[in-house]
PDB file of C-alpha atoms in Angstrom:
ATOM      1  CA  UNK A 284      81.023 133.532 122.946  1.00  0.00           C
ATOM      2  CA  UNK A 285      82.001 131.589 119.669  1.00  0.00           C
ATOM      3  CA  UNK A 286      85.207 129.688 120.350  1.00  0.00           C
ATOM      4  CA  UNK A 287      87.584 129.325 117.256  1.00  0.00           C
ATOM      5  CA  UNK A 288      88.580 126.085 115.636  1.00  0.00           C
ATOM      6  CA  UNK A 289      91.902 127.412 114.533  1.00  0.00           C
ATOM      7  CA  UNK A 290      90.778 127.280 110.886  1.00  0.00           C
ATOM      8  CA  UNK A 291      88.629 130.295 110.487  1.00  0.00           C
ATOM      9  CA  UNK A 292      85.553 128.542 111.653  1.00  0.00           C
ATOM     10  CA  UNK A 293      83.753 128.596 114.989  1.00  0.00           C
ATOM     11  CA  UNK A 294      82.131 126.257 117.497  1.00  0.00           C
ATOM     12  CA  UNK A 295      78.490 126.880 118.349  1.00  0.00           C
ATOM     13  CA  UNK A 296      78.053 129.939 120.463  1.00  0.00           C
ATOM     14  CA  UNK A 297      77.488 130.174 124.275  1.00  0.00           C
ATOM     15  CA  UNK A 298      75.800 132.965 125.984  1.00  0.00           C
ATOM     16  CA  UNK A 299      77.061 134.933 129.302  1.00  0.00           C
ATOM     17  CA  UNK A 300      74.788 137.271 130.791  1.00  0.00           C
ATOM     18  CA  UNK A 301      75.698 140.956 131.342  1.00  0.00           C
ATOM     19  CA  UNK A 302      73.685 144.105 131.964  1.00  0.00           C
ATOM     20  CA  UNK A 303      70.452 145.253 130.012  1.00  0.00           C
ATOM     21  CA  UNK A 304      71.278 146.488 126.319  1.00  0.00           C
ATOM     22  CA  UNK A 305      75.024 145.477 126.009  1.00  0.00           C
ATOM     23  CA  UNK A 306      76.397 147.513 123.250  1.00  0.00           C
ATOM     24  CA  UNK A 307      80.299 147.221 123.284  1.00  0.00           C
ATOM     25  CA  UNK A 308      82.792 144.725 124.550  1.00  0.00           C
ATOM     26  CA  UNK A 309      86.604 145.211 125.440  1.00  0.00           C
ATOM     27  CA  UNK A 310      88.971 142.284 126.063  1.00  0.00           C
ATOM     28  CA  UNK A 311      91.955 142.242 128.311  1.00  0.00           C
ATOM     29  CA  UNK A 312      93.273 140.495 131.358  1.00  0.00           C
ATOM     30  CA  UNK A 313      92.102 142.536 134.268  1.00  0.00           C
ATOM     31  CA  UNK A 314      93.354 140.486 137.056  1.00  0.00           C
ATOM     32  CA  UNK A 315      96.735 139.447 135.527  1.00  0.00           C
ATOM     33  CA  UNK A 316      96.072 135.578 135.636  1.00  0.00           C
ATOM     34  CA  UNK A 317      96.913 135.199 131.945  1.00  0.00           C
ATOM     35  CA  UNK A 318      93.303 134.584 131.068  1.00  0.00           C
ATOM     36  CA  UNK A 319      91.318 137.226 128.945  1.00  0.00           C
ATOM     37  CA  UNK A 320      88.428 138.674 130.536  1.00  0.00           C
ATOM     38  CA  UNK A 321      85.727 141.099 129.183  1.00  0.00           C
ATOM     39  CA  UNK A 322      84.251 144.564 130.104  1.00  0.00           C
ATOM     40  CA  UNK A 323      80.799 145.118 128.558  1.00  0.00           C
ATOM     41  CA  UNK A 324      79.122 148.544 128.239  1.00  0.00           C
ATOM     42  CA  UNK A 325      75.552 148.271 129.182  1.00  0.00           C
ATOM     43  CA  UNK A 326      73.473 151.116 127.592  1.00  0.00           C
ATOM     44  CA  UNK A 327      70.078 150.060 129.378  1.00  0.00           C
ATOM     45  CA  UNK A 328      71.519 149.526 133.014  1.00  0.00           C
ATOM     46  CA  UNK A 329      74.048 152.476 132.908  1.00  0.00           C
ATOM     47  CA  UNK A 330      76.881 150.249 134.033  1.00  0.00           C
ATOM     48  CA  UNK A 331      79.770 148.433 132.899  1.00  0.00           C
ATOM     49  CA  UNK A 332      79.851 144.450 133.365  1.00  0.00           C
ATOM     50  CA  UNK A 333      83.125 142.811 133.952  1.00  0.00           C
ATOM     51  CA  UNK A 334      83.323 138.985 133.453  1.00  0.00           C
ATOM     52  CA  UNK A 335      86.678 137.488 134.360  1.00  0.00           C
ATOM     53  CA  UNK A 336      87.654 134.512 132.140  1.00  0.00           C
ATOM     54  CA  UNK A 337      88.363 130.872 133.319  1.00  0.00           C
ATOM     55  CA  UNK A 338      90.543 130.249 130.418  1.00  0.00           C
ATOM     56  CA  UNK A 339      88.369 127.653 128.761  1.00  0.00           C
ATOM     57  CA  UNK A 340      86.075 130.045 126.999  1.00  0.00           C
ATOM     58  CA  UNK A 341      83.672 130.477 129.981  1.00  0.00           C
ATOM     59  CA  UNK A 342      83.482 133.380 132.550  1.00  0.00           C
ATOM     60  CA  UNK A 343      82.782 133.901 135.918  1.00  0.00           C
ATOM     61  CA  UNK A 344      79.397 135.619 136.802  1.00  0.00           C
ATOM     62  CA  UNK A 345      79.358 139.319 135.796  1.00  0.00           C
ATOM     63  CA  UNK A 346      80.141 141.978 138.427  1.00  0.00           C
ATOM     64  CA  UNK A 347      78.507 145.532 137.503  1.00  0.00           C
ATOM     65  CA  UNK A 348      79.999 148.810 138.089  1.00  0.00           C
ATOM     66  CA  UNK A 349      78.012 151.885 137.687  1.00  0.00           C
ATOM     67  CA  UNK A 350      79.033 154.155 134.912  1.00  0.00           C
ATOM     68  CA  UNK A 351      77.218 157.351 133.647  1.00  0.00           C
ATOM     69  CA  UNK A 352      73.961 157.377 131.739  1.00  0.00           C
ATOM     70  CA  UNK A 353      73.624 155.415 128.593  1.00  0.00           C
ATOM     71  CA  UNK A 354      77.208 153.793 128.349  1.00  0.00           C
ATOM     72  CA  UNK A 355      78.096 153.192 124.602  1.00  0.00           C
ATOM     73  CA  UNK A 356      81.539 152.198 124.572  1.00  0.00           C
ATOM     74  CA  UNK A 357      84.425 150.992 126.854  1.00  0.00           C
ATOM     75  CA  UNK A 358      88.193 151.122 126.512  1.00  0.00           C
ATOM     76  CA  UNK A 359      91.162 149.824 128.506  1.00  0.00           C
ATOM     77  CA  UNK A 360      94.401 151.345 129.647  1.00  0.00           C
ATOM     78  CA  UNK A 361      96.571 152.142 132.625  1.00  0.00           C
ATOM     79  CA  UNK A 362      95.632 155.692 133.362  1.00  0.00           C
ATOM     80  CA  UNK A 363      97.413 156.159 136.710  1.00  0.00           C
ATOM     81  CA  UNK A 364     100.738 154.244 136.093  1.00  0.00           C
ATOM     82  CA  UNK A 365     100.370 151.642 138.672  1.00  0.00           C
ATOM     83  CA  UNK A 366     100.683 148.602 136.280  1.00  0.00           C
ATOM     84  CA  UNK A 367      96.912 147.754 136.845  1.00  0.00           C
ATOM     85  CA  UNK A 368      94.347 148.075 133.888  1.00  0.00           C
ATOM     86  CA  UNK A 369      91.779 150.702 134.245  1.00  0.00           C
ATOM     87  CA  UNK A 370      88.450 151.343 132.209  1.00  0.00           C
ATOM     88  CA  UNK A 371      87.146 154.547 130.412  1.00  0.00           C
ATOM     89  CA  UNK A 372      83.435 154.605 129.307  1.00  0.00           C
ATOM     90  CA  UNK A 373      81.722 157.028 126.816  1.00  0.00           C
ATOM     91  CA  UNK A 374      78.248 157.739 128.205  1.00  0.00           C
ATOM     92  CA  UNK A 375      76.023 159.243 125.776  1.00  0.00           C
ATOM     93  CA  UNK A 376      73.131 160.093 128.201  1.00  0.00           C
ATOM     94  CA  UNK A 377      69.518 159.860 127.935  1.00  0.00           C
ATOM     95  CA  UNK A 378      66.695 161.570 125.922  1.00  0.00           C
ATOM     96  CA  UNK A 379      64.810 164.044 127.926  1.00  0.00           C
ATOM     97  CA  UNK A 380      61.248 164.444 126.202  1.00  0.00           C
ATOM     98  CA  UNK A 381      60.559 167.450 128.273  1.00  0.00           C
ATOM     99  CA  UNK A 382      63.366 169.360 126.729  1.00  0.00           C
ATOM    100  CA  UNK A 383      63.914 167.465 123.602  1.00  0.00           C
ATOM    101  CA  UNK A 384      67.473 166.938 124.433  1.00  0.00           C
ATOM    102  CA  UNK A 385      69.971 164.443 125.430  1.00  0.00           C
ATOM    103  CA  UNK A 386      71.065 165.009 129.039  1.00  0.00           C
ATOM    104  CA  UNK A 387      73.602 163.534 131.529  1.00  0.00           C
ATOM    105  CA  UNK A 388      76.232 162.636 128.970  1.00  0.00           C
ATOM    106  CA  UNK A 389      79.836 162.005 130.547  1.00  0.00           C
ATOM    107  CA  UNK A 390      83.059 160.083 130.213  1.00  0.00           C
ATOM    108  CA  UNK A 391      83.607 157.679 133.230  1.00  0.00           C
ATOM    109  CA  UNK A 392      86.977 156.381 134.403  1.00  0.00           C
ATOM    110  CA  UNK A 393      87.138 153.343 136.651  1.00  0.00           C
ATOM    111  CA  UNK A 394      90.711 152.494 138.085  1.00  0.00           C
ATOM    112  CA  UNK A 395      91.376 148.916 138.431  1.00  0.00           C
ATOM    113  CA  UNK A 396      92.346 147.402 141.779  1.00  0.00           C
ATOM    114  CA  UNK A 397      94.611 144.697 139.774  1.00  0.00           C
ATOM    115  CA  UNK A 398      92.209 141.807 140.981  1.00  0.00           C
ATOM    116  CA  UNK A 399      89.588 142.211 138.396  1.00  0.00           C
ATOM    117  CA  UNK A 400      87.632 144.704 140.381  1.00  0.00           C
ATOM    118  CA  UNK A 401      87.358 148.366 139.756  1.00  0.00           C
ATOM    119  CA  UNK A 402      86.845 151.524 141.958  1.00  0.00           C
ATOM    120  CA  UNK A 403      84.010 153.807 141.763  1.00  0.00           C
ATOM    121  CA  UNK A 404      83.654 155.732 138.369  1.00  0.00           C
ATOM    122  CA  UNK A 405      85.037 159.365 138.265  1.00  0.00           C
ATOM    123  CA  UNK A 406      82.632 161.240 135.700  1.00  0.00           C
ATOM    124  CA  UNK A 407      83.699 164.020 133.526  1.00  0.00           C
ATOM    125  CA  UNK A 408      81.098 166.117 131.868  1.00  0.00           C
ATOM    126  CA  UNK A 409      82.664 166.257 128.328  1.00  0.00           C
ATOM    127  CA  UNK A 410      80.921 167.424 125.277  1.00  0.00           C
ATOM    128  CA  UNK A 411      77.439 166.418 123.654  1.00  0.00           C
ATOM    129  CA  UNK A 412      76.722 162.892 123.750  1.00  0.00           C
ATOM    130  CA  UNK A 413      80.191 161.078 123.992  1.00  0.00           C
ATOM    131  CA  UNK A 414      79.914 158.083 121.766  1.00  0.00           C
ATOM    132  CA  UNK A 415      83.305 156.490 121.608  1.00  0.00           C
ATOM    133  CA  UNK A 416      86.842 156.827 123.208  1.00  0.00           C
ATOM    134  CA  UNK A 417      90.250 156.041 122.181  1.00  0.00           C
ATOM    135  CA  UNK A 418      93.261 155.829 124.597  1.00  0.00           C
ATOM    136  CA  UNK A 419      96.688 156.824 123.595  1.00  0.00           C
ATOM    137  CA  UNK A 420      99.718 159.212 124.541  1.00  0.00           C
ATOM    138  CA  UNK A 421      98.619 162.306 122.486  1.00  0.00           C
ATOM    139  CA  UNK A 422     101.136 164.674 123.732  1.00  0.00           C
ATOM    140  CA  UNK A 423     104.059 162.444 124.165  1.00  0.00           C
ATOM    141  CA  UNK A 424     104.485 162.802 127.904  1.00  0.00           C
ATOM    142  CA  UNK A 425     104.232 159.026 128.623  1.00  0.00           C
ATOM    143  CA  UNK A 426     100.846 159.393 130.202  1.00  0.00           C
ATOM    144  CA  UNK A 427      97.787 157.892 128.465  1.00  0.00           C
ATOM    145  CA  UNK A 428      95.175 160.507 127.332  1.00  0.00           C
ATOM    146  CA  UNK A 429      91.659 160.058 126.150  1.00  0.00           C
ATOM    147  CA  UNK A 430      90.029 161.222 122.677  1.00  0.00           C
ATOM    148  CA  UNK A 431      86.315 161.384 122.686  1.00  0.00           C
ATOM    149  CA  UNK A 432      84.277 161.227 119.633  1.00  0.00           C
ATOM    150  CA  UNK A 433      80.793 163.077 120.192  1.00  0.00           C
ATOM    151  CA  UNK A 434      77.572 161.871 118.305  1.00  0.00           C
ATOM    152  CA  UNK A 435      75.735 165.150 119.206  1.00  0.00           C
ATOM    153  CA  UNK A 436      78.475 167.341 117.788  1.00  0.00           C
ATOM    154  CA  UNK A 437      79.292 165.863 114.364  1.00  0.00           C
ATOM    155  CA  UNK A 438      82.948 166.364 113.744  1.00  0.00           C
ATOM    156  CA  UNK A 439      83.741 167.068 117.146  1.00  0.00           C
ATOM    157  CA  UNK A 440      86.352 165.189 119.208  1.00  0.00           C
ATOM    158  CA  UNK A 441      87.537 166.229 122.650  1.00  0.00           C
ATOM    159  CA  UNK A 442      91.141 165.316 124.113  1.00  0.00           C
ATOM    160  CA  UNK A 443      91.364 164.982 127.721  1.00  0.00           C
ATOM    161  CA  UNK A 444      95.067 165.109 128.803  1.00  0.00           C
ATOM    162  CA  UNK A 445      96.167 162.715 131.713  1.00  0.00           C
ATOM    163  CA  UNK A 446      97.484 164.166 134.938  1.00  0.00           C
ATOM    164  CA  UNK A 447      99.222 160.818 135.361  1.00  0.00           C
ATOM    165  CA  UNK A 448      97.200 160.044 138.639  1.00  0.00           C
ATOM    166  CA  UNK A 449      94.055 158.593 136.900  1.00  0.00           C
ATOM    167  CA  UNK A 450      92.676 162.044 136.531  1.00  0.00           C
ATOM    168  CA  UNK A 451      92.257 164.138 133.640  1.00  0.00           C
ATOM    169  CA  UNK A 452      92.506 167.822 132.540  1.00  0.00           C
ATOM    170  CA  UNK A 453      89.480 169.421 131.205  1.00  0.00           C
ATOM    171  CA  UNK A 454      88.917 168.495 127.550  1.00  0.00           C
ATOM    172  CA  UNK A 455      89.921 170.578 124.542  1.00  0.00           C
ATOM    173  CA  UNK A 456      87.661 170.191 121.584  1.00  0.00           C
ATOM    174  CA  UNK A 457      88.966 169.873 118.214  1.00  0.00           C
TER     175      UNK A 457
END
């Protein structure tokens, strides 16, 4: 972490542990204490680490939550309308040398408990090598949907429309 000095410069960095091969960070207040927390996609350990902020630029010890295989990206939203922040993770999968293909790709949704902890991931088999995810209300129904960009299918994006309860309809590929 590099704390800002307020003039465009930063203090010396400090390190916080996470999982293996951290590749993406999302920032939000997961426990509603007014202090920023971080969620980190860890590609090498197939999980998401959540570090709750202390409000002084330091964080509590990471708590890992299983995601799918090869997490690459994590995004935040309230997917079930309960006022608690949830996570979604694009899991690119792993390379299988025997088949010369990527396998086990998915999109995970972890519903938040409101105290900085998360429920077990719900995984959706979605396209070839999901690499990133965007959150938005794409059909104007007041529910947050997911748009998934696929690395394995150049130019391919899947849209998963929300059912409003933290689950999603099967994706439509654009």
